[in-house]
Amino acid sequence: MRLFTPKTQSKQAPGKTNCFLIGVAFLLLTACQKQVESPDAIVPHTEIKVGETSISDFRASVQAVVLQQSSSENNAISFSWTPLPGNNPLRYTIEAGAVQSHFSEPIELGSSSYATIGFLVKELNQKMSRLAPTGKSTKVEIRVKATDLYGDHDVLVYSEAVSLDITTYQPITEYAYPQYIKLPGNYQEWELSNAPQIVSVKNDGEYEGYINFTRQNPQFMFVKGCKWEITNTFTNLGANKFGFGGTLFSLTGNEGRYFVKASTNKNTWNCTRINKWGIHGTAVTCAGETDPVMTYDAATGKYMITLALQAGEFRFRANDDDALTLGKEIKNGYDTPSAIGKNFTVTTPGYYTIYLNLSSAGNYGCALIKEFNVFACGKE
């Protein structure tokens, strides 16, 4: 930009020309600035204050949903609502909570910058398994909250909660040969096709599983595969060894559930009778000389217990003995009981229902679910 100075023959006072030039420059600069105003100056933000309004018309596409692994890639449910007014960039987050919990310990299902969001069956099942035990219809509450997308992420407003009945499933992995060994026996009429099995999850020759022998003095064989063949049918050689040309495996004593292990690397096997599973650790408030005992449900194959827990840790423990304990590890987003897993941690004292599912080898499950009703210790 060029500035023109007016010509004059008279002598000007010192500094007068400089003042004139500065004034002209200021006027021109001001004019230029008005032509490049920011959008913020043109359209001011509409501020939303906490408690000033709420998200309206929040709704779910269905009121009840039964999740199944066979449809894991299908759409399970969608939520929609009326967006908040104004031009604030917002993030809407769906929260789920137990009934009567008042969302004191909510689970976030997902977020969207739009006024709608949907979930696949597998996504919803993974998140809801923390609130709803598998195979059991459970009522939960759902709401949406709005937060400032680019600011300090403070919660601005919530919607009213809606109720949802949900049934989750235990994810099952099908193991192919040679990752399983079947145990046909007299307790199930020697039917190989439907015999229970132990599996090698890592495919490393180390197999394990929990078998329910429903007959006194059970007898069985190890069959690696789905056909009776000489080269894959193992018998008992004694001294915890197995191989060919031996006798039937047999357990002298009562029927019941056993933890069975076998190694094709060493050709060894062993089993432990499970008299009971209990809860053991510093989180247990009502434990005496023995662990609080979990109840076994033969129809579902699950153990469960409801009891008071304090801040601390615990593990599943069989037979009041440290020889067989289970902590937890996370596999594919799910809590999974594991002998090498870490202890369960309880941070908030209260009543909890604890589930343990060992019915399918290689597909174990567990859940620690906070209850918001009062129960007596160890009772539902």
PDB file of N, CA and C in Angstrom, residues 276-373:
ATOM      1  N   LYS A 276     -16.042 -77.709  45.168  1.00  0.00           N
ATOM      2  CA  LYS A 276     -16.737 -76.431  45.205  1.00  0.00           C
ATOM      3  C   LYS A 276     -15.798 -75.348  44.689  1.00  0.00           C
ATOM      4  N   TRP A 277     -16.396 -74.256  44.259  1.00  0.00           N
ATOM      5  CA  TRP A 277     -15.656 -73.031  43.958  1.00  0.00           C
ATOM      6  C   TRP A 277     -16.076 -71.976  44.977  1.00  0.00           C
ATOM      7  N   GLY A 278     -15.107 -71.234  45.463  1.00  0.00           N
ATOM      8  CA  GLY A 278     -15.394 -70.168  46.418  1.00  0.00           C
ATOM      9  C   GLY A 278     -14.682 -68.883  46.045  1.00  0.00           C
ATOM     10  N   ILE A 279     -14.948 -67.842  46.814  1.00  0.00           N
ATOM     11  CA  ILE A 279     -14.346 -66.527  46.604  1.00  0.00           C
ATOM     12  C   ILE A 279     -13.354 -66.287  47.738  1.00  0.00           C
ATOM     13  N   HIS A 280     -12.114 -65.988  47.388  1.00  0.00           N
ATOM     14  CA  HIS A 280     -11.056 -65.881  48.388  1.00  0.00           C
ATOM     15  C   HIS A 280     -10.237 -64.608  48.169  1.00  0.00           C
ATOM     16  N   GLY A 281     -10.049 -63.824  49.237  1.00  0.00           N
ATOM     17  CA  GLY A 281      -9.204 -62.636  49.132  1.00  0.00           C
ATOM     18  C   GLY A 281      -9.568 -61.564  50.122  1.00  0.00           C
ATOM     19  N   THR A 282      -8.858 -60.467  50.055  1.00  0.00           N
ATOM     20  CA  THR A 282      -9.050 -59.368  51.001  1.00  0.00           C
ATOM     21  C   THR A 282     -10.357 -58.623  50.778  1.00  0.00           C
ATOM     22  N   ALA A 283     -10.983 -58.786  49.620  1.00  0.00           N
ATOM     23  CA  ALA A 283     -12.246 -58.102  49.349  1.00  0.00           C
ATOM     24  C   ALA A 283     -13.430 -58.776  50.032  1.00  0.00           C
ATOM     25  N   VAL A 284     -13.257 -60.013  50.463  1.00  0.00           N
ATOM     26  CA  VAL A 284     -14.357 -60.772  51.060  1.00  0.00           C
ATOM     27  C   VAL A 284     -14.561 -60.330  52.505  1.00  0.00           C
ATOM     28  N   THR A 285     -15.771 -59.888  52.827  1.00  0.00           N
ATOM     29  CA  THR A 285     -16.055 -59.366  54.172  1.00  0.00           C
ATOM     30  C   THR A 285     -16.688 -60.394  55.085  1.00  0.00           C
ATOM     31  N   CYS A 286     -17.260 -61.463  54.532  1.00  0.00           N
ATOM     32  CA  CYS A 286     -18.010 -62.411  55.355  1.00  0.00           C
ATOM     33  C   CYS A 286     -17.374 -63.793  55.343  1.00  0.00           C
ATOM     34  N   ALA A 287     -16.094 -63.864  55.075  1.00  0.00           N
ATOM     35  CA  ALA A 287     -15.420 -65.156  55.038  1.00  0.00           C
ATOM     36  C   ALA A 287     -15.019 -65.581  56.440  1.00  0.00           C
ATOM     37  N   GLY A 288     -15.198 -66.861  56.715  1.00  0.00           N
ATOM     38  CA  GLY A 288     -14.724 -67.415  57.973  1.00  0.00           C
ATOM     39  C   GLY A 288     -13.500 -68.269  57.700  1.00  0.00           C
ATOM     40  N   GLU A 289     -13.538 -69.502  58.209  1.00  0.00           N
ATOM     41  CA  GLU A 289     -12.412 -70.398  57.977  1.00  0.00           C
ATOM     42  C   GLU A 289     -12.396 -70.916  56.538  1.00  0.00           C
ATOM     43  N   THR A 290     -13.555 -70.896  55.899  1.00  0.00           N
ATOM     44  CA  THR A 290     -13.646 -71.362  54.517  1.00  0.00           C
ATOM     45  C   THR A 290     -14.170 -70.243  53.625  1.00  0.00           C
ATOM     46  N   ASP A 291     -13.963 -70.387  52.327  1.00  0.00           N
ATOM     47  CA  ASP A 291     -14.405 -69.376  51.366  1.00  0.00           C
ATOM     48  C   ASP A 291     -15.921 -69.424  51.191  1.00  0.00           C
ATOM     49  N   PRO A 292     -16.579 -68.271  50.968  1.00  0.00           N
ATOM     50  CA  PRO A 292     -17.994 -68.285  50.583  1.00  0.00           C
ATOM     51  C   PRO A 292     -18.173 -69.126  49.323  1.00  0.00           C
ATOM     52  N   VAL A 293     -19.142 -70.028  49.365  1.00  0.00           N
ATOM     53  CA  VAL A 293     -19.295 -71.025  48.310  1.00  0.00           C
ATOM     54  C   VAL A 293     -20.216 -70.525  47.206  1.00  0.00           C
ATOM     55  N   MET A 294     -19.806 -70.722  45.967  1.00  0.00           N
ATOM     56  CA  MET A 294     -20.619 -70.382  44.812  1.00  0.00           C
ATOM     57  C   MET A 294     -21.612 -71.507  44.529  1.00  0.00           C
ATOM     58  N   THR A 295     -22.791 -71.135  44.076  1.00  0.00           N
ATOM     59  CA  THR A 295     -23.829 -72.102  43.733  1.00  0.00           C
ATOM     60  C   THR A 295     -23.693 -72.509  42.272  1.00  0.00           C
ATOM     61  N   TYR A 296     -23.801 -73.808  42.003  1.00  0.00           N
ATOM     62  CA  TYR A 296     -23.698 -74.305  40.626  1.00  0.00           C
ATOM     63  C   TYR A 296     -25.086 -74.503  40.041  1.00  0.00           C
ATOM     64  N   ASP A 297     -25.305 -73.960  38.851  1.00  0.00           N
ATOM     65  CA  ASP A 297     -26.571 -74.115  38.128  1.00  0.00           C
ATOM     66  C   ASP A 297     -26.343 -75.096  36.992  1.00  0.00           C
ATOM     67  N   ALA A 298     -26.858 -76.312  37.131  1.00  0.00           N
ATOM     68  CA  ALA A 298     -26.631 -77.349  36.128  1.00  0.00           C
ATOM     69  C   ALA A 298     -27.244 -76.985  34.781  1.00  0.00           C
ATOM     70  N   ALA A 299     -28.323 -76.211  34.784  1.00  0.00           N
ATOM     71  CA  ALA A 299     -28.993 -75.852  33.530  1.00  0.00           C
ATOM     72  C   ALA A 299     -28.135 -74.938  32.664  1.00  0.00           C
ATOM     73  N   THR A 300     -27.389 -74.039  33.299  1.00  0.00           N
ATOM     74  CA  THR A 300     -26.571 -73.089  32.545  1.00  0.00           C
ATOM     75  C   THR A 300     -25.089 -73.418  32.596  1.00  0.00           C
ATOM     76  N   GLY A 301     -24.695 -74.288  33.517  1.00  0.00           N
ATOM     77  CA  GLY A 301     -23.279 -74.618  33.664  1.00  0.00           C
ATOM     78  C   GLY A 301     -22.473 -73.525  34.333  1.00  0.00           C
ATOM     79  N   LYS A 302     -23.152 -72.622  35.048  1.00  0.00           N
ATOM     80  CA  LYS A 302     -22.468 -71.496  35.681  1.00  0.00           C
ATOM     81  C   LYS A 302     -22.468 -71.626  37.198  1.00  0.00           C
ATOM     82  N   TYR A 303     -21.434 -71.067  37.794  1.00  0.00           N
ATOM     83  CA  TYR A 303     -21.393 -70.858  39.237  1.00  0.00           C
ATOM     84  C   TYR A 303     -21.721 -69.390  39.494  1.00  0.00           C
ATOM     85  N   MET A 304     -22.378 -69.122  40.628  1.00  0.00           N
ATOM     86  CA  MET A 304     -22.674 -67.734  40.946  1.00  0.00           C
ATOM     87  C   MET A 304     -22.812 -67.559  42.458  1.00  0.00           C
ATOM     88  N   ILE A 305     -22.640 -66.336  42.890  1.00  0.00           N
ATOM     89  CA  ILE A 305     -22.819 -65.971  44.288  1.00  0.00           C
ATOM     90  C   ILE A 305     -23.071 -64.475  44.361  1.00  0.00           C
ATOM     91  N   THR A 306     -23.902 -64.061  45.304  1.00  0.00           N
ATOM     92  CA  THR A 306     -24.103 -62.649  45.612  1.00  0.00           C
ATOM     93  C   THR A 306     -23.662 -62.418  47.047  1.00  0.00           C
ATOM     94  N   LEU A 307     -22.762 -61.480  47.242  1.00  0.00           N
ATOM     95  CA  LEU A 307     -22.224 -61.231  48.585  1.00  0.00           C
ATOM     96  C   LEU A 307     -21.674 -59.826  48.695  1.00  0.00           C
ATOM     97  N   ALA A 308     -21.428 -59.420  49.951  1.00  0.00           N
ATOM     98  CA  ALA A 308     -20.848 -58.102  50.209  1.00  0.00           C
ATOM     99  C   ALA A 308     -19.338 -58.172  50.024  1.00  0.00           C
ATOM    100  N   LEU A 309     -18.805 -57.175  49.350  1.00  0.00           N
ATOM    101  CA  LEU A 309     -17.366 -57.062  49.161  1.00  0.00           C
ATOM    102  C   LEU A 309     -16.907 -55.692  49.621  1.00  0.00           C
ATOM    103  N   GLN A 310     -15.716 -55.647  50.148  1.00  0.00           N
ATOM    104  CA  GLN A 310     -15.100 -54.383  50.521  1.00  0.00           C
ATOM    105  C   GLN A 310     -13.974 -54.093  49.537  1.00  0.00           C
ATOM    106  N   ALA A 311     -13.384 -52.920  49.619  1.00  0.00           N
ATOM    107  CA  ALA A 311     -12.263 -52.583  48.750  1.00  0.00           C
ATOM    108  C   ALA A 311     -11.133 -53.592  48.982  1.00  0.00           C
ATOM    109  N   GLY A 312     -10.665 -54.183  47.919  1.00  0.00           N
ATOM    110  CA  GLY A 312      -9.619 -55.197  48.035  1.00  0.00           C
ATOM    111  C   GLY A 312      -9.561 -56.055  46.783  1.00  0.00           C
ATOM    112  N   GLU A 313      -9.046 -57.264  46.931  1.00  0.00           N
ATOM    113  CA  GLU A 313      -8.875 -58.169  45.794  1.00  0.00           C
ATOM    114  C   GLU A 313      -9.454 -59.541  46.129  1.00  0.00           C
ATOM    115  N   PHE A 314      -9.705 -60.333  45.086  1.00  0.00           N
ATOM    116  CA  PHE A 314     -10.137 -61.711  45.309  1.00  0.00           C
ATOM    117  C   PHE A 314      -9.817 -62.559  44.081  1.00  0.00           C
ATOM    118  N   ARG A 315      -9.870 -63.876  44.279  1.00  0.00           N
ATOM    119  CA  ARG A 315      -9.730 -64.856  43.212  1.00  0.00           C
ATOM    120  C   ARG A 315     -10.781 -65.950  43.427  1.00  0.00           C
ATOM    121  N   PHE A 316     -11.071 -66.663  42.344  1.00  0.00           N
ATOM    122  CA  PHE A 316     -11.832 -67.892  42.490  1.00  0.00           C
ATOM    123  C   PHE A 316     -10.879 -68.948  43.052  1.00  0.00           C
ATOM    124  N   ARG A 317     -11.357 -69.763  44.018  1.00  0.00           N
ATOM    125  CA  ARG A 317     -10.505 -70.796  44.588  1.00  0.00           C
ATOM    126  C   ARG A 317     -11.300 -72.087  44.752  1.00  0.00           C
ATOM    127  N   ALA A 318     -10.734 -73.182  44.269  1.00  0.00           N
ATOM    128  CA  ALA A 318     -11.405 -74.473  44.353  1.00  0.00           C
ATOM    129  C   ALA A 318     -11.026 -75.192  45.637  1.00  0.00           C
ATOM    130  N   ASN A 319     -12.030 -75.767  46.293  1.00  0.00           N
ATOM    131  CA  ASN A 319     -11.814 -76.681  47.421  1.00  0.00           C
ATOM    132  C   ASN A 319     -11.076 -76.037  48.595  1.00  0.00           C
ATOM    133  N   ASP A 320     -11.207 -74.723  48.767  1.00  0.00           N
ATOM    134  CA  ASP A 320     -10.516 -74.009  49.856  1.00  0.00           C
ATOM    135  C   ASP A 320      -9.004 -74.261  49.829  1.00  0.00           C
ATOM    136  N   ASP A 321      -8.460 -74.366  48.645  1.00  0.00           N
ATOM    137  CA  ASP A 321      -7.049 -74.741  48.496  1.00  0.00           C
ATOM    138  C   ASP A 321      -6.414 -73.884  47.411  1.00  0.00           C
ATOM    139  N   ASP A 322      -5.212 -73.425  47.656  1.00  0.00           N
ATOM    140  CA  ASP A 322      -4.521 -72.594  46.677  1.00  0.00           C
ATOM    141  C   ASP A 322      -3.957 -73.381  45.496  1.00  0.00           C
ATOM    142  N   ALA A 323      -4.143 -74.692  45.487  1.00  0.00           N
ATOM    143  CA  ALA A 323      -3.624 -75.497  44.384  1.00  0.00           C
ATOM    144  C   ALA A 323      -4.303 -75.148  43.067  1.00  0.00           C
ATOM    145  N   LEU A 324      -5.561 -74.707  43.129  1.00  0.00           N
ATOM    146  CA  LEU A 324      -6.284 -74.353  41.911  1.00  0.00           C
ATOM    147  C   LEU A 324      -7.056 -73.064  42.147  1.00  0.00           C
ATOM    148  N   THR A 325      -6.544 -71.968  41.594  1.00  0.00           N
ATOM    149  CA  THR A 325      -7.198 -70.674  41.703  1.00  0.00           C
ATOM    150  C   THR A 325      -7.267 -70.033  40.322  1.00  0.00           C
ATOM    151  N   LEU A 326      -8.204 -69.115  40.166  1.00  0.00           N
ATOM    152  CA  LEU A 326      -8.393 -68.411  38.903  1.00  0.00           C
ATOM    153  C   LEU A 326      -8.504 -66.911  39.150  1.00  0.00           C
ATOM    154  N   GLY A 327      -7.691 -66.144  38.452  1.00  0.00           N
ATOM    155  CA  GLY A 327      -7.848 -64.698  38.396  1.00  0.00           C
ATOM    156  C   GLY A 327      -8.543 -64.357  37.092  1.00  0.00           C
ATOM    157  N   LYS A 328      -8.239 -63.192  36.547  1.00  0.00           N
ATOM    158  CA  LYS A 328      -8.857 -62.848  35.262  1.00  0.00           C
ATOM    159  C   LYS A 328      -7.860 -62.167  34.353  1.00  0.00           C
ATOM    160  N   GLU A 329      -8.084 -62.366  33.064  1.00  0.00           N
ATOM    161  CA  GLU A 329      -7.378 -61.631  32.022  1.00  0.00           C
ATOM    162  C   GLU A 329      -8.393 -61.228  30.967  1.00  0.00           C
ATOM    163  N   ILE A 330      -8.040 -60.253  30.163  1.00  0.00           N
ATOM    164  CA  ILE A 330      -8.961 -59.763  29.142  1.00  0.00           C
ATOM    165  C   ILE A 330      -8.591 -60.385  27.796  1.00  0.00           C
ATOM    166  N   LYS A 331      -9.543 -61.073  27.169  1.00  0.00           N
ATOM    167  CA  LYS A 331      -9.365 -61.676  25.858  1.00  0.00           C
ATOM    168  C   LYS A 331     -10.459 -61.170  24.932  1.00  0.00           C
ATOM    169  N   ASN A 332     -10.032 -60.530  23.849  1.00  0.00           N
ATOM    170  CA  ASN A 332     -10.983 -59.995  22.874  1.00  0.00           C
ATOM    171  C   ASN A 332     -12.015 -59.067  23.511  1.00  0.00           C
ATOM    172  N   GLY A 333     -11.566 -58.343  24.536  1.00  0.00           N
ATOM    173  CA  GLY A 333     -12.446 -57.371  25.174  1.00  0.00           C
ATOM    174  C   GLY A 333     -13.307 -57.929  26.284  1.00  0.00           C
ATOM    175  N   TYR A 334     -13.213 -59.222  26.585  1.00  0.00           N
ATOM    176  CA  TYR A 334     -14.033 -59.848  27.616  1.00  0.00           C
ATOM    177  C   TYR A 334     -13.179 -60.275  28.804  1.00  0.00           C
ATOM    178  N   ASP A 335     -13.745 -60.166  30.010  1.00  0.00           N
ATOM    179  CA  ASP A 335     -13.098 -60.713  31.198  1.00  0.00           C
ATOM    180  C   ASP A 335     -13.147 -62.233  31.122  1.00  0.00           C
ATOM    181  N   THR A 336     -11.989 -62.869  31.304  1.00  0.00           N
ATOM    182  CA  THR A 336     -11.880 -64.312  31.166  1.00  0.00           C
ATOM    183  C   THR A 336     -11.141 -64.879  32.371  1.00  0.00           C
ATOM    184  N   PRO A 337     -11.699 -65.895  33.043  1.00  0.00           N
ATOM    185  CA  PRO A 337     -10.984 -66.506  34.170  1.00  0.00           C
ATOM    186  C   PRO A 337      -9.740 -67.238  33.688  1.00  0.00           C
ATOM    187  N   SER A 338      -8.654 -67.108  34.431  1.00  0.00           N
ATOM    188  CA  SER A 338      -7.388 -67.704  34.014  1.00  0.00           C
ATOM    189  C   SER A 338      -6.540 -68.003  35.240  1.00  0.00           C
ATOM    190  N   ALA A 339      -5.855 -69.155  35.205  1.00  0.00           N
ATOM    191  CA  ALA A 339      -4.978 -69.526  36.316  1.00  0.00           C
ATOM    192  C   ALA A 339      -3.812 -68.561  36.448  1.00  0.00           C
ATOM    193  N   ILE A 340      -3.412 -67.940  35.350  1.00  0.00           N
ATOM    194  CA  ILE A 340      -2.300 -66.989  35.379  1.00  0.00           C
ATOM    195  C   ILE A 340      -2.800 -65.548  35.370  1.00  0.00           C
ATOM    196  N   GLY A 341      -4.112 -65.374  35.523  1.00  0.00           N
ATOM    197  CA  GLY A 341      -4.685 -64.035  35.490  1.00  0.00           C
ATOM    198  C   GLY A 341      -4.451 -63.265  36.769  1.00  0.00           C
ATOM    199  N   LYS A 342      -4.607 -61.950  36.697  1.00  0.00           N
ATOM    200  CA  LYS A 342      -4.462 -61.084  37.859  1.00  0.00           C
ATOM    201  C   LYS A 342      -5.680 -61.206  38.769  1.00  0.00           C
ATOM    202  N   ASN A 343      -5.515 -60.791  40.009  1.00  0.00           N
ATOM    203  CA  ASN A 343      -6.631 -60.783  40.944  1.00  0.00           C
ATOM    204  C   ASN A 343      -7.724 -59.830  40.467  1.00  0.00           C
ATOM    205  N   PHE A 344      -8.973 -60.154  40.799  1.00  0.00           N
ATOM    206  CA  PHE A 344     -10.073 -59.209  40.611  1.00  0.00           C
ATOM    207  C   PHE A 344      -9.902 -58.086  41.635  1.00  0.00           C
ATOM    208  N   THR A 345     -10.180 -56.860  41.228  1.00  0.00           N
ATOM    209  CA  THR A 345     -10.031 -55.713  42.114  1.00  0.00           C
ATOM    210  C   THR A 345     -11.386 -55.062  42.364  1.00  0.00           C
ATOM    211  N   VAL A 346     -11.696 -54.826  43.619  1.00  0.00           N
ATOM    212  CA  VAL A 346     -12.924 -54.135  44.012  1.00  0.00           C
ATOM    213  C   VAL A 346     -12.527 -52.784  44.593  1.00  0.00           C
ATOM    214  N   THR A 347     -12.988 -51.710  43.993  1.00  0.00           N
ATOM    215  CA  THR A 347     -12.660 -50.366  44.477  1.00  0.00           C
ATOM    216  C   THR A 347     -13.806 -49.742  45.262  1.00  0.00           C
ATOM    217  N   THR A 348     -15.052 -50.133  44.926  1.00  0.00           N
ATOM    218  CA  THR A 348     -16.215 -49.575  45.604  1.00  0.00           C
ATOM    219  C   THR A 348     -16.895 -50.647  46.441  1.00  0.00           C
ATOM    220  N   PRO A 349     -16.919 -50.509  47.765  1.00  0.00           N
ATOM    221  CA  PRO A 349     -17.592 -51.509  48.603  1.00  0.00           C
ATOM    222  C   PRO A 349     -19.070 -51.603  48.250  1.00  0.00           C
ATOM    223  N   GLY A 350     -19.626 -52.781  48.431  1.00  0.00           N
ATOM    224  CA  GLY A 350     -21.042 -52.973  48.151  1.00  0.00           C
ATOM    225  C   GLY A 350     -21.355 -54.432  47.909  1.00  0.00           C
ATOM    226  N   TYR A 351     -22.558 -54.673  47.413  1.00  0.00           N
ATOM    227  CA  TYR A 351     -22.979 -56.035  47.100  1.00  0.00           C
ATOM    228  C   TYR A 351     -22.749 -56.311  45.620  1.00  0.00           C
ATOM    229  N   TYR A 352     -22.224 -57.486  45.340  1.00  0.00           N
ATOM    230  CA  TYR A 352     -21.893 -57.879  43.980  1.00  0.00           C
ATOM    231  C   TYR A 352     -22.398 -59.291  43.709  1.00  0.00           C
ATOM    232  N   THR A 353     -22.787 -59.520  42.454  1.00  0.00           N
ATOM    233  CA  THR A 353     -23.039 -60.878  41.983  1.00  0.00           C
ATOM    234  C   THR A 353     -21.869 -61.275  41.097  1.00  0.00           C
ATOM    235  N   ILE A 354     -21.312 -62.447  41.382  1.00  0.00           N
ATOM    236  CA  ILE A 354     -20.125 -62.930  40.686  1.00  0.00           C
ATOM    237  C   ILE A 354     -20.489 -64.206  39.937  1.00  0.00           C
ATOM    238  N   TYR A 355     -20.123 -64.253  38.675  1.00  0.00           N
ATOM    239  CA  TYR A 355     -20.417 -65.408  37.829  1.00  0.00           C
ATOM    240  C   TYR A 355     -19.116 -66.053  37.362  1.00  0.00           C
ATOM    241  N   LEU A 356     -19.142 -67.394  37.251  1.00  0.00           N
ATOM    242  CA  LEU A 356     -18.017 -68.153  36.723  1.00  0.00           C
ATOM    243  C   LEU A 356     -18.567 -69.241  35.811  1.00  0.00           C
ATOM    244  N   ASN A 357     -18.125 -69.233  34.557  1.00  0.00           N
ATOM    245  CA  ASN A 357     -18.611 -70.195  33.572  1.00  0.00           C
ATOM    246  C   ASN A 357     -17.427 -70.999  33.035  1.00  0.00           C
ATOM    247  N   LEU A 358     -17.396 -72.291  33.380  1.00  0.00           N
ATOM    248  CA  LEU A 358     -16.321 -73.188  32.946  1.00  0.00           C
ATOM    249  C   LEU A 358     -16.879 -74.348  32.126  1.00  0.00           C
ATOM    250  N   SER A 359     -18.065 -74.163  31.567  1.00  0.00           N
ATOM    251  CA  SER A 359     -18.774 -75.268  30.926  1.00  0.00           C
ATOM    252  C   SER A 359     -18.214 -75.646  29.568  1.00  0.00           C
ATOM    253  N   SER A 360     -17.508 -74.745  28.904  1.00  0.00           N
ATOM    254  CA  SER A 360     -16.978 -75.021  27.566  1.00  0.00           C
ATOM    255  C   SER A 360     -15.479 -74.794  27.557  1.00  0.00           C
ATOM    256  N   ALA A 361     -14.708 -75.863  27.337  1.00  0.00           N
ATOM    257  CA  ALA A 361     -13.248 -75.765  27.360  1.00  0.00           C
ATOM    258  C   ALA A 361     -12.757 -74.739  26.344  1.00  0.00           C
ATOM    259  N   GLY A 362     -11.864 -73.861  26.808  1.00  0.00           N
ATOM    260  CA  GLY A 362     -11.325 -72.823  25.932  1.00  0.00           C
ATOM    261  C   GLY A 362     -12.233 -71.639  25.751  1.00  0.00           C
ATOM    262  N   ASN A 363     -13.428 -71.665  26.389  1.00  0.00           N
ATOM    263  CA  ASN A 363     -14.401 -70.577  26.271  1.00  0.00           C
ATOM    264  C   ASN A 363     -14.940 -70.192  27.639  1.00  0.00           C
ATOM    265  N   TYR A 364     -14.041 -70.020  28.578  1.00  0.00           N
ATOM    266  CA  TYR A 364     -14.447 -69.683  29.932  1.00  0.00           C
ATOM    267  C   TYR A 364     -14.930 -68.231  30.005  1.00  0.00           C
ATOM    268  N   GLY A 365     -15.796 -67.971  30.964  1.00  0.00           N
ATOM    269  CA  GLY A 365     -16.308 -66.619  31.146  1.00  0.00           C
ATOM    270  C   GLY A 365     -16.491 -66.289  32.607  1.00  0.00           C
ATOM    271  N   CYS A 366     -16.529 -65.009  32.926  1.00  0.00           N
ATOM    272  CA  CYS A 366     -16.763 -64.565  34.299  1.00  0.00           C
ATOM    273  C   CYS A 366     -17.302 -63.143  34.264  1.00  0.00           C
ATOM    274  N   ALA A 367     -17.922 -62.750  35.360  1.00  0.00           N
ATOM    275  CA  ALA A 367     -18.458 -61.393  35.453  1.00  0.00           C
ATOM    276  C   ALA A 367     -18.544 -60.981  36.911  1.00  0.00           C
ATOM    277  N   LEU A 368     -18.271 -59.725  37.164  1.00  0.00           N
ATOM    278  CA  LEU A 368     -18.408 -59.102  38.478  1.00  0.00           C
ATOM    279  C   LEU A 368     -19.368 -57.929  38.299  1.00  0.00           C
ATOM    280  N   ILE A 369     -20.589 -58.081  38.822  1.00  0.00           N
ATOM    281  CA  ILE A 369     -21.645 -57.108  38.546  1.00  0.00           C
ATOM    282  C   ILE A 369     -22.132 -56.498  39.862  1.00  0.00           C
ATOM    283  N   LYS A 370     -22.079 -55.185  39.926  1.00  0.00           N
ATOM    284  CA  LYS A 370     -22.505 -54.462  41.131  1.00  0.00           C
ATOM    285  C   LYS A 370     -24.027 -54.528  41.262  1.00  0.00           C
ATOM    286  N   GLU A 371     -24.490 -54.837  42.471  1.00  0.00           N
ATOM    287  CA  GLU A 371     -25.918 -54.882  42.756  1.00  0.00           C
ATOM    288  C   GLU A 371     -26.314 -53.624  43.528  1.00  0.00           C
ATOM    289  N   PHE A 372     -27.559 -53.190  43.311  1.00  0.00           N
ATOM    290  CA  PHE A 372     -28.017 -51.986  43.980  1.00  0.00           C
ATOM    291  C   PHE A 372     -29.251 -52.277  44.849  1.00  0.00           C
ATOM    292  N   ASN A 373     -29.325 -53.550  45.284  1.00  0.00           N
ATOM    293  CA  ASN A 373     -30.272 -53.951  46.319  1.00  0.00           C
ATOM    294  C   ASN A 373     -29.459 -54.582  47.439  1.00  0.00           C
TER     295      ASN A 373
END
